[in-house]
Coordinates of N, CA, C and O and ligand atoms in Angstrom, one line a residue:
X8 N -61.2 132.4 134.1 CA -62.0 132.0 134.6 C -62.9 131.9 134.1 O -63.5 131.7 132.6
X9 N -64.1 131.0 134.7 CA -65.5 130.2 134.0 C -66.5 131.5 135.0 O -66.8 131.4 135.9
X10 N -67.2 132.4 133.6 CA -68.4 132.8 134.5 C -69.0 133.1 134.2 O -69.3 132.7 132.9
X11 N -70.5 131.5 134.8 CA -72.0 132.2 133.7 C -73.0 132.9 134.0 O -72.7 133.6 135.4
X12 N -73.5 133.8 133.1 CA -74.2 134.5 132.9 C -75.9 134.1 133.9 O -76.3 133.8 132.8
X13 N -76.4 134.4 134.2 CA -77.8 133.7 134.1 C -78.9 135.4 133.9 O -78.6 136.1 134.5
X14 N -80.0 134.9 133.5 CA -81.5 135.8 133.9 C -82.3 135.1 132.9 O -82.1 134.0 132.0
X15 N -83.4 135.7 132.9 CA -84.9 135.0 132.2 C -84.1 136.1 130.9 O -83.3 136.5 130.2
X16 N -84.6 134.9 129.5 CA -84.1 136.3 128.9 C -84.5 137.4 128.8 O -85.3 137.6 128.7
X17 N -84.0 137.5 127.7 CA -84.0 139.8 127.6 C -83.9 140.1 128.9 O -83.7 141.5 128.3
X18 N -82.5 140.2 129.5 CA -82.3 140.9 130.9 C -81.1 141.6 130.2 O -80.8 142.0 130.8
X19 N -80.2 140.7 129.5 CA -78.7 141.2 128.3 C -78.1 140.1 129.2 O -77.3 140.5 128.3
X20 N -78.4 139.0 128.2 CA -76.8 138.3 129.7 C -75.8 138.2 128.0 O -75.1 138.2 127.9
X21 N -76.8 138.0 126.6 CA -76.2 138.3 125.5 C -74.8 139.1 126.1 O -73.7 139.0 125.2
X22 N -75.6 140.7 125.6 CA -74.5 141.7 124.4 C -73.9 142.1 126.8 O -72.7 142.1 126.3
X23 N -74.3 141.9 127.7 CA -73.1 142.1 128.8 C -72.1 140.3 128.2 O -71.2 140.9 129.0
X24 N -72.7 140.0 127.8 CA -71.2 138.6 128.0 C -70.5 138.6 127.4 O -69.0 138.7 127.2
X25 N -70.8 139.3 125.8 CA -69.6 140.2 125.3 C -68.9 140.9 125.5 O -67.3 141.5 124.9
X26 N -69.2 142.0 126.5 CA -68.8 143.1 126.9 C -67.5 142.2 127.7 O -66.7 142.7 128.1
X27 N -68.0 141.2 128.6 CA -67.2 140.6 129.2 C -66.3 140.0 129.0 O -64.9 140.3 129.3
X28 N -66.5 139.3 128.1 CA -65.5 138.8 126.7 C -64.6 139.4 126.0 O -62.9 139.0 127.0
X29 N -64.7 140.7 126.2 CA -63.7 141.5 125.2 C -62.7 142.0 126.3 O -61.4 142.6 126.4
X30 N -63.4 142.5 127.4 CA -62.5 142.9 129.0 C -61.3 142.1 129.3 O -60.4 142.7 129.3
X31 N -62.1 140.7 129.4 CA -61.0 140.2 130.2 C -60.1 139.4 129.3 O -59.2 138.2 129.5
X32 N -59.9 139.1 128.0 CA -60.0 139.1 126.9 C -60.4 136.9 126.9 O -59.7 136.2 126.6
X33 N -61.2 136.9 127.3 CA -61.6 135.2 126.9 C -63.3 134.9 125.8 O -63.6 136.1 126.0
X34 N -63.1 133.9 125.3 CA -64.4 133.9 124.7 C -65.7 133.9 125.3 O -66.1 133.5 126.5
X35 N -66.8 133.7 124.6 CA -67.5 134.7 124.7 C -69.4 132.9 123.9 O -68.7 132.9 122.8
X36 N -69.0 131.9 125.1 CA -70.4 131.3 124.7 C -71.9 130.8 124.8 O -72.2 131.3 125.5
X37 N -72.2 131.1 123.7 CA -74.2 131.9 123.7 C -74.7 130.2 123.2 O -74.3 130.4 122.4
X38 N -75.0 128.7 124.1 CA -75.9 128.6 123.3 C -76.6 128.3 122.6 O -76.8 128.0 121.1
X39 N -77.9 130.0 123.2 CA -78.5 130.2 121.8 C -77.5 130.4 120.7 O -78.5 130.0 119.7
X40 N -76.7 131.1 120.7 CA -76.3 131.8 119.7 C -75.6 130.0 118.5 O -75.8 130.3 117.2
X41 N -74.9 129.0 119.5 CA -74.4 127.5 118.7 C -75.5 127.5 117.8 O -75.1 127.2 116.9
X42 N -77.0 127.2 118.7 CA -77.9 126.3 117.9 C -78.4 127.3 117.0 O -78.8 126.5 115.4
X43 N -78.7 129.0 117.1 CA -79.1 129.6 115.9 C -78.0 129.4 114.4 O -79.0 129.4 113.7
X44 N -76.9 128.9 115.1 CA -75.7 129.2 114.1 C -76.4 127.4 113.0 O -76.0 127.6 111.5
X45 N -76.4 126.8 114.1 CA -76.4 125.5 113.8 C -77.4 125.4 112.8 O -77.6 124.1 111.8
X46 N -78.6 126.3 113.1 CA -79.6 126.2 112.4 C -80.0 126.1 111.2 O -80.2 125.7 109.7
X47 N -79.0 127.8 110.8 CA -79.5 128.0 110.0 C -77.6 127.2 108.3 O -78.2 127.4 107.8
X48 N -76.9 126.6 109.5 CA -76.0 125.7 108.5 C -76.5 124.6 108.1 O -75.8 123.7 107.8
X49 N -77.8 124.5 108.9 CA -78.3 122.4 108.6 C -77.6 121.8 109.1 O -77.3 120.6 108.7
X50 N -76.8 122.3 109.9 CA -76.0 120.3 110.8 C -76.8 119.7 111.0 O -78.1 120.6 111.3
X51 N -75.8 119.3 112.2 CA -76.4 117.5 112.6 C -77.2 118.2 114.0 O -78.4 118.0 114.0
X52 N -76.1 119.2 115.2 CA -76.9 119.8 115.8 C -78.0 120.7 115.4 O -79.2 121.0 116.4
X53 N -78.5 121.6 114.0 CA -79.4 122.6 113.7 C -79.8 121.4 113.9 O -80.8 122.0 114.0
X54 N -80.6 120.1 113.1 CA -81.3 119.8 112.9 C -82.3 118.7 114.7 O -83.2 119.2 114.5
X55 N -80.9 118.4 115.2 CA -82.1 117.9 116.0 C -82.5 119.2 117.5 O -83.5 119.3 118.6
X56 N -82.1 120.8 117.3 CA -82.4 121.9 118.0 C -83.9 122.4 117.4 O -84.4 122.7 118.0
X57 N -84.1 122.2 116.2 CA -85.2 123.5 115.4 C -85.6 123.3 116.0 O -87.1 124.8 116.6
X58 N -86.7 122.2 116.6 CA -87.8 121.7 116.4 C -87.9 122.3 118.0 O -89.0 123.1 118.0
X59 N -86.8 122.4 119.3 CA -87.4 123.0 119.6 C -87.2 124.6 120.2 O -87.7 125.0 121.1
X60 N -85.7 125.1 119.8 CA -85.6 126.6 119.4 C -86.6 127.4 119.1 O -87.6 128.1 119.3
X61 N -87.7 126.3 118.0 CA -88.8 127.3 117.9 C -89.4 127.7 118.1 O -90.5 128.2 117.6
X62 N -89.8 127.1 118.7 CA -91.6 126.7 119.9 C -90.8 127.5 121.4 O -91.7 127.2 121.7
X63 N -89.5 127.1 121.5 CA -89.0 128.4 122.9 C -89.2 126.8 123.4 O -89.0 127.2 125.5
X64 N -89.2 125.8 124.0 CA -88.9 124.8 124.1 C -87.6 124.7 124.3 O -86.0 124.4 123.4
X65 N -87.4 124.0 125.6 CA -85.1 123.5 126.0 C -84.6 122.6 124.6 O -86.0 121.8 124.5
X66 N -83.8 122.6 124.6 CA -83.1 121.5 123.7 C -82.8 120.6 124.6 O -82.5 120.8 125.5
X67 N -83.2 119.2 124.2 CA -82.5 118.1 125.1 C -81.4 118.3 125.7 O -80.3 118.5 125.0
X68 N -81.4 118.5 127.3 CA -79.9 117.9 127.8 C -78.4 118.2 127.1 O -77.5 118.3 127.2
X69 N -78.4 116.7 126.7 CA -77.8 115.8 125.9 C -76.9 117.0 124.6 O -75.7 116.6 124.5
X70 N -77.7 117.3 123.9 CA -77.9 117.4 122.9 C -76.8 119.3 123.7 O -75.8 119.8 122.6
X71 N -77.8 119.7 124.6 CA -76.5 121.2 124.5 C -75.6 120.6 125.3 O -74.5 121.6 125.2
X72 N -75.5 119.8 126.2 CA -73.9 119.1 126.9 C -73.2 119.1 126.1 O -71.9 119.5 126.0
X73 N -73.5 118.5 124.4 CA -72.1 117.7 123.5 C -72.4 118.8 122.8 O -70.7 119.0 123.5
X74 N -72.4 120.4 122.9 CA -72.6 121.1 122.3 C -71.1 121.8 123.3 O -70.0 122.2 122.4
X75 N -72.1 121.7 124.5 CA -71.1 123.0 125.1 C -69.5 122.0 125.5 O -68.1 122.7 125.5
X76 N -69.6 121.0 125.7 CA -67.8 120.5 126.0 C -66.9 120.1 124.8 O -66.3 120.8 125.0
X77 N -68.2 120.1 123.7 CA -67.4 121.1 122.5 C -66.4 121.4 122.1 O -65.3 121.7 122.1
X78 N -66.8 123.0 122.3 CA -66.6 124.1 122.5 C -65.2 123.9 123.5 O -64.9 124.8 123.4
X79 N -65.9 123.8 125.3 CA -65.1 124.2 126.1 C -63.5 123.1 125.5 O -62.6 123.5 126.8
X80 N -63.6 121.9 125.3 CA -62.6 121.0 124.9 C -61.2 122.5 124.0 O -60.5 120.7 123.8
X81 N -62.2 123.2 123.3 CA -60.6 123.1 122.6 C -60.2 124.7 122.5 O -61.5 125.3 124.0
X82 N -58.6 124.7 122.4 CA -57.8 126.0 123.1 C -58.8 126.3 123.1 O -58.4 127.1 124.4
X83 N -59.2 127.6 122.6 CA -59.5 129.5 123.6 C -60.1 129.0 124.3 O -59.8 129.9 125.1
X84 N -60.9 127.8 124.8 CA -61.6 128.0 125.7 C -60.8 127.3 127.1 O -61.8 128.0 128.2
X85 N -60.1 126.8 126.6 CA -59.4 126.3 127.8 C -58.6 127.3 129.6 O -58.5 127.1 129.8
X86 N -58.4 128.9 128.7 CA -58.1 129.9 128.7 C -59.0 130.7 129.7 O -59.0 131.1 130.5
X87 N -60.2 130.3 129.6 CA -61.9 130.1 130.7 C -62.8 131.1 129.1 O -62.5 130.5 128.1
X88 N -64.0 131.9 130.2 CA -65.2 131.2 129.1 C -66.6 132.4 129.6 O -66.0 131.9 131.5
X89 N -66.7 132.6 129.0 CA -68.0 133.7 129.8 C -69.5 132.8 128.9 O -69.6 133.1 127.8
X90 N -69.7 131.9 130.2 CA -71.4 131.1 129.8 C -73.0 132.0 129.7 O -72.1 132.7 130.7
X91 N -72.7 132.0 128.3 CA -73.9 132.8 128.3 C -75.9 131.9 128.1 O -75.8 131.3 127.0
X92 N -76.4 131.3 128.8 CA -78.0 130.5 128.3 C -77.7 129.7 128.3 O -78.2 128.1 128.2
X93 N -76.3 129.2 129.5 CA -76.4 127.8 130.2 C -75.5 127.5 131.1 O -74.7 128.3 131.5
X94 N -75.5 126.8 131.9 CA -76.7 126.2 132.0 C -78.1 126.5 132.4 O -77.8 127.5 132.9
X95 N -78.9 125.3 131.2 CA -80.7 125.7 131.7 C -80.8 125.2 132.9 O -82.2 125.7 132.9
X96 N -80.3 123.9 133.1 CA -81.4 122.4 134.1 C -80.8 122.5 135.2 O -79.0 122.9 135.0
X97 N -81.4 121.4 136.2 CA -80.1 120.9 137.7 C -79.1 119.9 136.4 O -78.1 120.3 136.9
X98 N -79.9 119.1 135.5 CA -78.7 117.7 135.2 C -77.7 118.8 133.9 O -76.7 118.6 133.9
X99 N -78.0 120.1 133.1 CA -76.9 121.0 132.9 C -75.7 121.4 133.6 O -74.8 121.1 133.6
X100 N -76.0 121.9 135.2 CA -75.5 122.1 136.0 C -74.4 121.4 135.9 O -72.8 122.1 136.3
X101 N -75.0 120.5 136.7 CA -74.2 119.2 136.9 C -73.3 118.7 136.1 O -72.3 117.9 136.2
X102 N -73.6 118.2 134.7 CA -73.1 118.0 134.0 C -71.7 119.1 133.7 O -70.6 118.4 133.2
X103 N -72.4 120.7 133.7 CA -70.9 121.6 133.4 C -69.9 121.4 134.7 O -68.0 121.0 134.8
X104 N -70.2 121.1 136.0 CA -69.6 120.7 137.0 C -68.3 120.0 136.5 O -66.8 120.3 137.0
X105 N -68.3 118.8 136.5 CA -68.3 117.3 136.5 C -66.7 117.1 135.6 O -66.1 117.0 135.5
X106 N -67.4 117.7 134.3 CA -66.9 118.0 133.0 C -65.8 119.4 133.4 O -64.9 119.1 132.9
X107 N -65.9 120.7 133.9 CA -64.9 121.1 134.4 C -64.6 121.4 135.3 O -63.1 121.0 135.2
X108 N -64.0 119.6 136.6 CA -63.6 118.9 137.6 C -62.5 118.0 136.5 O -61.9 118.5 137.2
X109 N -63.1 117.7 135.5 CA -62.2 116.7 135.1 C -61.4 117.4 133.6 O -59.8 117.3 134.4
X110 N -61.1 119.0 133.9 CA -60.0 119.4 133.1 C -59.0 120.7 134.1 O -59.0 121.4 134.1
X111 N -60.0 120.4 135.5 CA -59.3 121.2 137.2 C -59.2 122.4 137.1 O -58.8 122.9 137.6
X112 N -60.5 122.4 136.2 CA -61.0 123.6 136.7 C -62.5 123.7 137.5 O -63.1 122.3 137.7
X113 N -63.3 125.3 137.8 CA -64.4 125.4 138.0 C -65.9 126.7 137.6 O -65.0 127.2 137.4
X114 N -66.5 126.5 137.6 CA -67.4 127.8 138.8 C -66.7 128.8 138.6 O -67.2 128.2 140.5
X115 N -66.3 130.2 138.1 CA -65.9 131.0 139.4 C -66.6 132.0 140.2 O -67.1 131.9 141.0
X116 N -67.9 132.1 139.2 CA -69.0 132.9 140.0 C -70.2 132.6 139.0 O -70.3 132.7 138.0
X117 N -71.4 133.0 139.6 CA -72.4 132.5 138.7 C -73.3 134.4 138.7 O -73.9 134.5 140.5
X118 N -73.9 135.1 138.0 CA -74.0 136.2 138.0 C -75.7 136.1 137.6 O -75.4 136.4 136.3
X119 N -76.6 136.2 138.2 CA -78.2 136.4 137.7 C -78.2 137.9 137.6 O -78.1 138.9 138.4
X120 N -78.6 138.1 136.2 CA -79.3 139.7 135.9 C -80.6 139.6 136.0 O -81.1 138.7 135.7
X121 N -80.8 140.5 136.7 CA -82.5 140.5 137.2 C -82.9 141.5 136.6 O -82.4 143.2 137.0
X122 N -84.4 141.9 135.8 CA -84.9 143.1 135.5 C -86.6 142.4 135.0 O -87.3 141.6 135.4
X123 N -86.7 143.2 135.2 CA -88.3 143.3 135.8 C -89.3 143.0 134.3 O -88.6 142.9 133.2
X124 N -90.5 141.8 134.8 CA -90.7 141.2 133.7 C -91.5 141.6 132.5 O -91.2 141.8 131.7
X125 N -92.4 143.2 132.3 CA -92.6 143.9 131.0 C -92.1 144.8 130.9 O -91.7 144.9 129.6
X126 N -90.4 145.3 131.1 CA -89.0 145.1 131.0 C -89.0 144.4 129.4 O -88.7 144.5 128.5
X127 N -88.3 142.7 130.2 CA -88.7 142.3 129.5 C -88.5 141.9 128.0 O -88.5 141.5 126.8
X128 N -90.1 141.5 128.2 CA -90.7 141.5 127.4 C -91.0 142.7 126.3 O -91.1 142.5 124.9
X129 N -90.7 144.2 126.5 CA -90.4 145.1 125.6 C -89.3 145.3 125.4 O -89.7 145.4 123.7
X130 N -88.4 144.3 125.4 CA -87.5 145.0 125.6 C -86.9 143.4 123.6 O -86.9 144.0 122.6
X131 N -88.1 142.4 124.6 CA -87.3 141.4 123.8 C -88.6 141.9 122.2 O -88.1 141.0 121.3
X132 N -89.8 142.2 122.3 CA -90.2 142.2 121.2 C -89.8 143.4 120.6 O -90.0 143.4 119.4
X133 N -88.9 144.4 120.9 CA -87.7 145.4 120.6 C -87.0 144.9 119.7 O -86.7 145.2 118.2
X134 N -86.9 143.9 120.1 CA -85.2 143.0 119.5 C -85.7 141.7 118.4 O -85.0 142.5 117.0
X135 N -86.9 141.0 118.1 CA -87.9 140.9 116.9 C -86.2 139.8 116.1 O -87.0 139.9 115.3
X136 N -86.0 138.8 116.6 CA -85.3 137.9 116.8 C -86.2 136.8 115.9 O -88.1 136.7 116.6
X137 N -86.0 136.1 115.2 CA -87.4 135.0 114.7 C -88.2 134.0 116.1 O -89.2 133.8 115.9
X138 N -87.9 133.7 116.8 CA -88.7 133.9 118.0 C -88.4 133.8 119.0 O -88.9 134.1 120.6
X139 N -89.0 135.5 118.8 CA -89.2 136.8 119.5 C -90.9 137.1 119.4 O -91.3 138.1 119.5
X140 N -91.8 136.1 118.7 CA -93.1 136.4 119.1 C -94.0 136.0 120.1 O -93.3 135.0 121.3
X141 N -94.5 137.4 120.7 CA -94.8 137.5 121.9 C -95.4 136.2 122.2 O -95.3 135.8 123.8
X142 N -96.7 135.0 121.7 CA -96.5 133.9 122.1 C -95.4 132.6 123.1 O -95.0 132.3 123.9
X143 N -94.2 133.1 121.9 CA -92.6 132.0 122.0 C -92.2 132.7 122.9 O -91.6 132.2 123.8
X144 N -92.2 134.4 123.5 CA -91.8 135.1 124.5 C -91.9 134.1 125.7 O -91.5 134.3 126.9
X145 N -93.7 133.8 125.9 CA -94.4 133.9 126.8 C -93.5 132.4 127.1 O -93.4 131.9 128.5
X146 N -93.6 131.6 126.1 CA -93.3 129.9 126.4 C -91.6 130.2 126.6 O -91.5 129.4 127.7
X147 N -90.9 131.0 126.8 CA -89.7 130.9 126.9 C -89.4 131.4 128.6 O -88.4 130.8 129.5
X148 N -90.8 132.4 128.9 CA -90.0 132.8 130.0 C -91.2 131.9 131.2 O -91.0 132.1 131.9
X149 N -92.1 131.0 130.7 CA -92.5 129.7 131.4 C -91.4 128.5 131.9 O -91.3 128.5 132.9
X150 N -91.0 128.3 130.7 CA -89.5 127.0 130.9 C -88.6 127.6 131.3 O -87.9 127.5 132.4
X151 N -87.7 129.5 131.5 CA -87.4 129.4 132.4 C -87.5 130.0 133.8 O -86.8 128.9 134.4
X152 N -89.0 130.2 134.4 CA -89.6 130.3 136.1 C -89.7 128.5 136.1 O -89.2 128.1 137.6
X153 N -89.6 127.6 135.1 CA -90.0 126.3 136.3 C -89.0 125.3 135.8 O -88.4 124.4 136.6
X154 N -87.8 125.4 134.7 CA -86.5 124.9 134.7 C -85.6 125.5 134.5 O -85.1 124.6 135.4
X155 N -85.6 126.4 135.0 CA -84.5 127.6 135.0 C -84.3 127.9 135.9 O -82.9 128.2 136.5
X156 N -84.8 128.5 137.3 CA -84.4 129.2 138.0 C -84.4 127.9 139.1 O -83.2 128.4 139.7
X157 N -84.5 127.0 138.9 CA -84.0 125.8 139.9 C -82.5 126.3 140.1 O -81.7 125.3 141.3
X158 N -82.2 126.3 139.3 CA -80.2 126.1 139.2 C -80.0 127.4 139.5 O -78.7 127.1 140.5
X159 N -80.4 128.0 140.4 CA -79.5 129.8 140.6 C -80.0 128.7 142.5 O -79.4 129.2 143.2
X160 N -80.5 127.6 142.8 CA -80.3 127.1 144.4 C -79.1 126.4 144.6 O -78.3 126.1 145.0
X161 N -79.0 126.1 143.0 CA -77.5 125.0 143.4 C -76.6 125.3 143.4 O -75.8 125.1 144.0
X162 N -76.6 126.9 142.8 CA -75.1 127.6 142.8 C -75.5 128.3 144.2 O -74.6 128.6 144.7
X163 N -76.6 129.0 144.3 CA -76.6 129.3 145.9 C -76.1 127.9 146.9 O -75.2 128.8 148.3
X164 N -76.8 126.3 146.7 CA -75.8 126.4 147.5 C -74.5 126.0 147.7 O -73.7 126.2 148.6
X165 N -73.4 126.5 146.9 CA -72.0 126.5 146.6 C -71.7 127.9 146.5 O -70.5 128.0 146.9
X166 N -72.2 128.6 147.0 CA -71.6 129.8 147.3 C -71.0 130.7 146.1 O -70.4 132.3 145.8
X167 N -72.2 130.8 145.3 CA -70.9 131.3 143.9 C -72.3 132.1 143.5 O -71.7 132.8 142.1
X168 N -73.4 132.6 143.6 CA -74.3 133.2 143.0 C -74.0 134.6 144.0 O -74.6 134.8 144.7
X169 N -74.4 135.3 142.4 CA -74.6 136.6 142.8 C -75.6 137.4 141.8 O -76.0 137.0 141.0
X170 N -76.4 138.7 143.1 CA -77.4 138.9 141.5 C -76.7 140.4 141.1 O -76.5 141.0 142.4
X171 N -77.3 141.0 140.3 CA -76.9 142.5 139.6 C -78.5 143.3 139.2 O -79.3 142.3 138.5
X172 N -78.6 143.7 139.4 CA -79.9 144.3 139.3 C -79.7 144.9 137.1 O -78.8 146.3 137.1
X173 N -80.2 144.6 136.7 CA -79.8 144.7 135.3 C -80.8 145.8 135.0 O -80.9 145.9 133.7
X174 N -81.8 147.1 135.9 CA -82.7 147.7 135.3 C -81.7 149.1 134.6 O -82.0 150.3 136.2
X175 N -80.8 148.8 133.9 CA -79.9 150.4 134.1 C -79.9 149.7 132.5 O -79.6 149.1 131.8
X176 N -78.8 151.3 131.9 CA -78.0 150.7 130.9 C -77.1 150.1 130.9 O -76.7 149.6 131.3
X177 N -77.0 149.7 129.2 CA -76.1 148.3 129.2 C -74.4 149.0 129.3 O -74.1 147.9 130.6
X178 N -74.1 150.2 129.4 CA -72.0 150.4 130.6 C -73.2 150.2 132.1 O -71.8 149.9 133.0
X179 N -74.4 150.2 132.2 CA -73.9 151.0 133.6 C -73.8 149.3 134.4 O -73.7 149.1 135.2
X180 N -74.5 148.4 133.8 CA -75.0 146.9 134.0 C -73.7 146.6 133.8 O -73.4 145.7 134.9
X181 N -73.1 146.7 132.9 CA -71.6 146.3 133.0 C -70.7 146.7 134.3 O -69.8 146.1 134.8
X182 N -71.4 148.6 134.5 CA -70.1 148.0 135.5 C -70.6 147.4 136.2 O -69.1 147.2 137.5
X183 N -71.2 147.2 137.2 CA -71.4 146.5 138.0 C -71.1 145.2 138.2 O -70.9 144.6 139.5
X184 N -71.1 144.3 137.0 CA -70.9 143.2 136.8 C -69.7 143.0 137.3 O -68.5 142.5 137.7
X185 N -68.7 143.8 136.6 CA -67.3 143.9 136.5 C -67.0 144.0 137.6 O -66.1 143.9 138.4
X186 N -67.9 145.0 138.8 CA -67.4 145.9 140.4 C -67.7 144.6 141.3 O -66.9 144.2 142.4
X187 N -68.5 143.6 141.0 CA -69.2 142.7 141.7 C -68.0 141.9 141.3 O -67.4 140.7 142.4
X188 N -67.7 141.3 140.8 CA -65.9 140.0 140.3 C -64.6 140.8 140.5 O -64.4 139.7 141.3
X189 N -64.6 141.7 140.8 CA -63.5 142.3 141.0 C -63.7 142.4 142.9 O -63.2 141.5 143.1
X190 N -65.2 142.6 143.2 CA -65.3 142.3 145.3 C -65.2 141.4 145.4 O -65.0 140.6 146.6
X191 N -64.8 140.1 144.0 CA -64.8 138.8 144.9 C -63.5 137.9 144.2 O -63.5 136.7 143.9
X192 N -63.2 139.2 143.5 CA -61.6 139.0 143.1 C -61.9 137.2 141.9 O -60.4 136.6 142.2
X193 N -62.9 137.5 141.4 CA -62.9 136.7 140.1 C -62.5 137.1 139.0 O -62.2 136.6 137.5
X194 N -62.3 138.5 138.9 CA -62.1 139.3 137.8 C -60.0 138.7 137.5 O -59.9 138.8 136.2
X195 N -59.5 138.4 138.1 CA -58.1 138.4 137.6 C -57.6 136.6 137.8 O -56.2 136.1 138.3
X196 N -58.6 135.8 138.1 CA -58.4 133.7 138.0 C -58.3 133.6 136.8 O -58.4 133.7 136.3
X197 N -56.5 133.4 137.3 CA -55.9 132.8 135.4 C -56.9 131.4 135.9 O -56.9 130.4 137.0
X198 N -56.9 131.0 134.7 CA -58.1 129.9 134.6 C -56.5 128.2 134.8 O -55.1 129.1 134.5
X199 N -56.6 127.6 135.8 CA -55.7 125.8 135.7 C -55.2 125.9 135.0 O -53.9 124.7 134.8
X200 N -55.6 126.0 134.0 CA -55.2 125.0 132.7 C -53.5 126.0 132.1 O -53.7 126.8 131.5
Ligands
LIG16 P1 -83.1 133.6 125.3 O1 -82.0 134.1 126.6 O2 -83.8 134.8 125.1 O3 -84.4 132.5 125.6 P2 -80.7 131.8 124.4 O4 -80.8 132.7 121.9 O5 -80.8 132.0 125.0 O6 -82.1 133.1 123.7 O7 -81.9 131.0 123.8 C1 -82.5 130.5 122.4 C2 -83.4 129.0 122.4 O8 -82.2 128.0 122.3 C3 -84.2 129.3 124.1 O9 -85.2 129.4 123.4 C4 -83.6 127.3 123.7 O10 -84.7 126.8 122.7 C5 -82.2 126.8 122.9 N1 -81.6 127.3 124.0 C6 -80.0 127.8 124.6 N2 -79.4 127.4 125.1 C7 -80.4 126.3 125.4 C8 -79.8 124.9 126.8 N3 -78.9 125.6 127.6 N4 -80.3 124.2 126.8 C9 -81.8 124.4 125.8 N5 -81.4 124.3 125.3 C10 -81.2 126.4 124.9

């Protein structure tokens, strides 16, 4: 299974992705987390991403795509994975489709977690990550509206988009996503690898 968790910063993608990964026994890939780790370790990817992450801007598509393809080519990810924070632009979505197709698989479902904007800002300020200052949060929300929301249309056209109300506690939202995946029989899709 390849599931994409979608939604604005602060909707709880990371938390929900981890719960799904644990439930289905597949890895969770967060590009934001991968970049934060790379920045901390001062790796080549980190050096290329730092400028953007600190400002709440998107890391260039070719850098993101390269790091994701590296993960998706490694054994644990061939069984399937939960993608969190990727794809975030149309070129990223197209690159992901082309890449998975070469491996003989495809995105099974895109789950859009929806949360009201004032609640999003409240949650992000509580979280207090280095890129969670109010100015950078606003920048990330604007980038989301301008560059990431169009990706929803792309998946809607493919008939893969599903939405979940994220204005509830963690367990309730998890349960809603599980029900949803069950209703479209994605919870038992064996990977073709
Ligand atoms: P949030 O969803 O709260 O914005 P993330 O951890 O997903 O947090 O992302 C943090 C930062 O990492 C983003 O602001 C951006 O700079 C970078 N990033 C993460 N994923 C991508 C991506 N797919 N494309 C470009 N930049 C990304």
